[in-house]
mmCIF file of C-alpha atoms in Angstrom:
data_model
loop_
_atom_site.group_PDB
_atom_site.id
_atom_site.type_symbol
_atom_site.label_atom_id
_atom_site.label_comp_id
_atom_site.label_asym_id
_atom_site.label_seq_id
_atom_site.Cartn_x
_atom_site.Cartn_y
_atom_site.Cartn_z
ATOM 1 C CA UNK A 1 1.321 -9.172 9.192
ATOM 2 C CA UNK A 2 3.894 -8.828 11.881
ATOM 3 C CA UNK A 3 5.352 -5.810 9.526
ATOM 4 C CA UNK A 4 1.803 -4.040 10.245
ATOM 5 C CA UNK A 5 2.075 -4.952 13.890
ATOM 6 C CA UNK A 6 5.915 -3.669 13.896
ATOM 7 C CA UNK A 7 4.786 0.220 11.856
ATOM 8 C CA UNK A 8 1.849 0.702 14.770
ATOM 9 C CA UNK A 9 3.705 -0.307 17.040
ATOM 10 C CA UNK A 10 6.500 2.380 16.472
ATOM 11 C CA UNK A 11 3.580 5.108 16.018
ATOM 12 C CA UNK A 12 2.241 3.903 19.807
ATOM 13 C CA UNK A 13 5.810 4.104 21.231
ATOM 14 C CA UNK A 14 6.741 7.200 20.094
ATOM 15 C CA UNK A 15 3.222 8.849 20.834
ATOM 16 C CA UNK A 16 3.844 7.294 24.184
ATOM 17 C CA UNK A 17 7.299 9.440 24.689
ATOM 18 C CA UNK A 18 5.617 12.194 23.409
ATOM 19 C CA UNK A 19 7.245 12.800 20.029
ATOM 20 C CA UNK A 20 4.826 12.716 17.810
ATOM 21 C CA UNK A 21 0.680 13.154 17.278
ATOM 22 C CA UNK A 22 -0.159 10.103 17.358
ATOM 23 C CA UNK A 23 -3.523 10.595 15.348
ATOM 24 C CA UNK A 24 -1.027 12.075 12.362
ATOM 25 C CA UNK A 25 0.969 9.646 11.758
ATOM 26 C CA UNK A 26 1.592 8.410 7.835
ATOM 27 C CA UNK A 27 2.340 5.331 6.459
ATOM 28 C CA UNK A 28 4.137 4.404 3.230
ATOM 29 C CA UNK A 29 5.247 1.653 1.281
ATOM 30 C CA UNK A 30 6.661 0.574 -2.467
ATOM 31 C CA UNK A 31 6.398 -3.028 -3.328
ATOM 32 C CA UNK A 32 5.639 -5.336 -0.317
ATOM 33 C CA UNK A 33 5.618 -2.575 1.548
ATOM 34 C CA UNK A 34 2.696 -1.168 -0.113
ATOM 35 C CA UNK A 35 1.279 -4.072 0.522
ATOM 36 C CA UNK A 36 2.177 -3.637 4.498
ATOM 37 C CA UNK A 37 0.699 -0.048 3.957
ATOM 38 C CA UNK A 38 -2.631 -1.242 2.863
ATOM 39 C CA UNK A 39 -3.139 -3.694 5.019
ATOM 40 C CA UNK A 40 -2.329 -1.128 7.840
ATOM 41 C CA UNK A 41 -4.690 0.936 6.481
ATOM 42 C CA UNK A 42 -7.481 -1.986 6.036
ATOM 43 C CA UNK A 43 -6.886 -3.717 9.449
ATOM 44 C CA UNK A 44 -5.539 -1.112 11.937
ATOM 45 C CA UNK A 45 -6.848 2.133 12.909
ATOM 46 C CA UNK A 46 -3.745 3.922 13.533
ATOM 47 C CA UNK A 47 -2.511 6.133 10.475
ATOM 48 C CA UNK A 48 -4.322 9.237 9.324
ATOM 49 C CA UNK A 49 -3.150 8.856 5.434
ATOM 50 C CA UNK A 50 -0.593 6.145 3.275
ATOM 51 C CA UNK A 51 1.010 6.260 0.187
ATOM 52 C CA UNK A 52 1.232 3.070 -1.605
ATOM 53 C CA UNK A 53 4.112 2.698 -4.588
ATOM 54 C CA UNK A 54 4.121 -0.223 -6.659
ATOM 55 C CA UNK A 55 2.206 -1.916 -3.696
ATOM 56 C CA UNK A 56 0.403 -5.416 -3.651
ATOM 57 C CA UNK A 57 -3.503 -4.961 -3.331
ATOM 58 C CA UNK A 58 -4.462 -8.713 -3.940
ATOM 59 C CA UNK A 59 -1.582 -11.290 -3.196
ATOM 60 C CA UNK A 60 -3.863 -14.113 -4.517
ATOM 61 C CA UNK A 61 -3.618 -12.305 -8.186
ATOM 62 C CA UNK A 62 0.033 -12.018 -7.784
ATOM 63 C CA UNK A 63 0.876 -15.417 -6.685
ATOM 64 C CA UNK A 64 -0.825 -16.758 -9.810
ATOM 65 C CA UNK A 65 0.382 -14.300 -11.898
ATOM 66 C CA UNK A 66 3.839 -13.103 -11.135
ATOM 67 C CA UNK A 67 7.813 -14.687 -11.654
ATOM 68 C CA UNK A 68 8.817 -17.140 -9.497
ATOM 69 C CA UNK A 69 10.883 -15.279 -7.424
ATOM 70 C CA UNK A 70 8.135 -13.229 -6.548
ATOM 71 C CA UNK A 71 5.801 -16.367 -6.356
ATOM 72 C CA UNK A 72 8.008 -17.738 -3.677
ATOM 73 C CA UNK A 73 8.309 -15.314 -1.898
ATOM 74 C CA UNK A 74 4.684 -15.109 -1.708
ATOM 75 C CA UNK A 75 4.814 -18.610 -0.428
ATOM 76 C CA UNK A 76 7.079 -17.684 2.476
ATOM 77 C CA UNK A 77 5.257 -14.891 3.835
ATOM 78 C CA UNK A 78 1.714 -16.109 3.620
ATOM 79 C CA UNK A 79 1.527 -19.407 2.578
ATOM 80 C CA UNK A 80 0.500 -21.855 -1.023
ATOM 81 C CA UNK A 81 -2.472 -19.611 -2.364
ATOM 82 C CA UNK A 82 -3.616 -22.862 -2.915
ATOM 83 C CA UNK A 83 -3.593 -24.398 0.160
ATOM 84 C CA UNK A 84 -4.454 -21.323 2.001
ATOM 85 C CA UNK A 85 -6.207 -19.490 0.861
ATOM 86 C CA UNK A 86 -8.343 -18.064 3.520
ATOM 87 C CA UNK A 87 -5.073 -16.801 5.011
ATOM 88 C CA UNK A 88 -4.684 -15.220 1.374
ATOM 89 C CA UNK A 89 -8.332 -13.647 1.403
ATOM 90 C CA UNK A 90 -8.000 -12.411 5.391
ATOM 91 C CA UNK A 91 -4.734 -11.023 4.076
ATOM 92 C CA UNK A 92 -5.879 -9.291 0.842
ATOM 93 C CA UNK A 93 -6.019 -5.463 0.951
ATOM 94 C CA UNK A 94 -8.304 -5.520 -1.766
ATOM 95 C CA UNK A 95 -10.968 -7.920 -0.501
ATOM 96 C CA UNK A 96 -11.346 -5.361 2.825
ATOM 97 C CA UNK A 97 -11.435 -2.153 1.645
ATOM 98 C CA UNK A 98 -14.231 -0.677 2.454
ATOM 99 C CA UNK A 99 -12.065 -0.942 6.150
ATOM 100 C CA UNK A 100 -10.008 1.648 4.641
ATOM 101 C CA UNK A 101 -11.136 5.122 6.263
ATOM 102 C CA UNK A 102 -8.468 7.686 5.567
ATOM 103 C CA UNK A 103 -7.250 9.001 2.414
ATOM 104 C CA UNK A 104 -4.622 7.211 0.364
ATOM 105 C CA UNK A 105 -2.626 8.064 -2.341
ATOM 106 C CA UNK A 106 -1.402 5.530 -5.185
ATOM 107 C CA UNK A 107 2.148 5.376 -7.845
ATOM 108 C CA UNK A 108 2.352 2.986 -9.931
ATOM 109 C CA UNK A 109 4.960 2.365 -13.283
ATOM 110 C CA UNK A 110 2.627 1.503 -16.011
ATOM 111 C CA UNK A 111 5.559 -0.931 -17.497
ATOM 112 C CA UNK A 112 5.144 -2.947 -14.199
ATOM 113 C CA UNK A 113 5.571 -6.472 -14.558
ATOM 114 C CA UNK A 114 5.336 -7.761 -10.874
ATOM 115 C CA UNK A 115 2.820 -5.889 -9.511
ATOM 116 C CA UNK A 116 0.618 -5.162 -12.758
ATOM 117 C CA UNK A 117 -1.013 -1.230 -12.705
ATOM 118 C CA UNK A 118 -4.162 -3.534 -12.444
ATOM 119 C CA UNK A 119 -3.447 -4.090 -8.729
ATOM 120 C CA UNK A 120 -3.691 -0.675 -8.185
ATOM 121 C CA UNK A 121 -6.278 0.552 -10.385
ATOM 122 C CA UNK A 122 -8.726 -2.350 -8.641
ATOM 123 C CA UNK A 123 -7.696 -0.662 -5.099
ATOM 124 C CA UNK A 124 -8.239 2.578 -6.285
ATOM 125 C CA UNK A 125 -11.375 1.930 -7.656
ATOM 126 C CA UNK A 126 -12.676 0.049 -4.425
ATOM 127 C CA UNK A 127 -11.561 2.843 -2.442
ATOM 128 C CA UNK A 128 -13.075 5.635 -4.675
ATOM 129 C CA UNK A 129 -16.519 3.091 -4.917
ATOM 130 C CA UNK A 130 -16.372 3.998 -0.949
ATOM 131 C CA UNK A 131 -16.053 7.341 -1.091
ATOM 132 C CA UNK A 132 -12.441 7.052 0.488
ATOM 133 C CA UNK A 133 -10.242 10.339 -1.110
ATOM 134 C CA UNK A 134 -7.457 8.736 -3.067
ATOM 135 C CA UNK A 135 -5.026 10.169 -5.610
ATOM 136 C CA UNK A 136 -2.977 7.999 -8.218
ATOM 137 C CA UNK A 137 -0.379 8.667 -10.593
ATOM 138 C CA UNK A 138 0.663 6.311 -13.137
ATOM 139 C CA UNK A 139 4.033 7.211 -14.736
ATOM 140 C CA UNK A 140 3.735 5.333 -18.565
ATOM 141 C CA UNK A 141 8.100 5.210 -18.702
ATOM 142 C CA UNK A 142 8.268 3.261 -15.481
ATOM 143 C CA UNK A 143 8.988 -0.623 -13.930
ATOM 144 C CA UNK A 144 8.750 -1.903 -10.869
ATOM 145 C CA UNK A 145 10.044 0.823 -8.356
ATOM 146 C CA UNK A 146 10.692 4.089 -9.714
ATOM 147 C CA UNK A 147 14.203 4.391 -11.446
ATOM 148 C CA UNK A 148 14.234 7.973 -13.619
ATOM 149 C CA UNK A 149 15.148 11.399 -11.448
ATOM 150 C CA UNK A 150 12.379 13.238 -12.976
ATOM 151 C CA UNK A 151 9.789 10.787 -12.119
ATOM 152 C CA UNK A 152 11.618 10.107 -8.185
ATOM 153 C CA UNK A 153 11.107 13.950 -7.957
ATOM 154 C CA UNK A 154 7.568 14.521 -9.601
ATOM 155 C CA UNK A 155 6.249 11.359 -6.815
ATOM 156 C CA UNK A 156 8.325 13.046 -4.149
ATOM 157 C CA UNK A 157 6.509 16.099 -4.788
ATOM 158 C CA UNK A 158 3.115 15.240 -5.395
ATOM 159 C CA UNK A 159 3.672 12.868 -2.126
ATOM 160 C CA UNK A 160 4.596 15.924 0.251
ATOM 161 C CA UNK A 161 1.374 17.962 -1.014
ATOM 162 C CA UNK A 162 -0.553 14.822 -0.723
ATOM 163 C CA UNK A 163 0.479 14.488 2.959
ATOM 164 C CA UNK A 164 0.509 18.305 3.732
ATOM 165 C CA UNK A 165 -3.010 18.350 2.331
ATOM 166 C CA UNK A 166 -4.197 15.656 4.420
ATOM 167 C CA UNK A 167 -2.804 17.767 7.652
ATOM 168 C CA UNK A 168 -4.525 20.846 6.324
ATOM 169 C CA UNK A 169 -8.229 19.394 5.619
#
């Protein structure tokens, strides 16, 4: 959590020198930092939009689920999702997301092995069940994190409209 505390942190200094809106401000993550994006999203009431790529939704389903090397690191940031796991559910994106208030768009590799498309069809889903605007594109030739130009460019793209959209409603 101290990577959500760290992101509205920056957006409260740098409204406080007066170089940005402060009530504009985006967030956006791929991997663990989706997962920071969401849970800014679900537990802070600082950004107007995010864009989550690749991003955790539910940690508990990827502790049990993933590699090891994601599994541990799992461990380090939050804890056995055995042992704790109230600090897993307090910390789960998914399991608060009707705390989500501001629009949010999704990209996800449909190949992904470490965080399955299934993470972020559930968020979308509990987002959309709440009447939160989302937008999600699934890209069937991708892995974890994006690795082909014409995809890169097509998320870039459909990321800038998303935002400028946001700006303009």
């Amino acid at each position: 959590m101290a990577d959500v505390e760290d992101a509205c942190a920056v957006v409260t200094h740098l409204a406080g020198r007066g170089l940005i809106d402060e009530g504009q401000a985006f967030i956006r993550g791929g991997s663990a930092g989706g997962y920071t994006t969401l849970c800014a999203l679900a537990f802070k009431d600082v950004f107007r939009a995010g864009a989550s790529l690749y991003g955790v939704s539910d940690p508990v389903a990827l502790a049990r689920a993933t590699h090891k090397f994601e599994g541990d690191y799992l461990d380090w940031l939050i804890g056995d999702p055995d042992k704790d796991i109230e600090r897993y559910q307090d910390r789960t994106p998914l399991l608060h997301a009707d705390r989500i208030k501001v629009p949010v768009i999704f990209f996800q590799g449909e190949l992904d092995a470490v965080v399955v498309p299934e993470q972020t069809r559930a968020m979308l889903k509990a987002l959309q069940d709440n009447g939160i605007r989302t937008e999600a594109h699934f890209y069937a030739d991708e892995h974890h994190g994006f690795r082909k130009a014409g995809n890169l460019a097509d998320a870039l793209e459909k990321e800038w409209r998303f935002y400028r959209d946001v700006l303009d409603a």
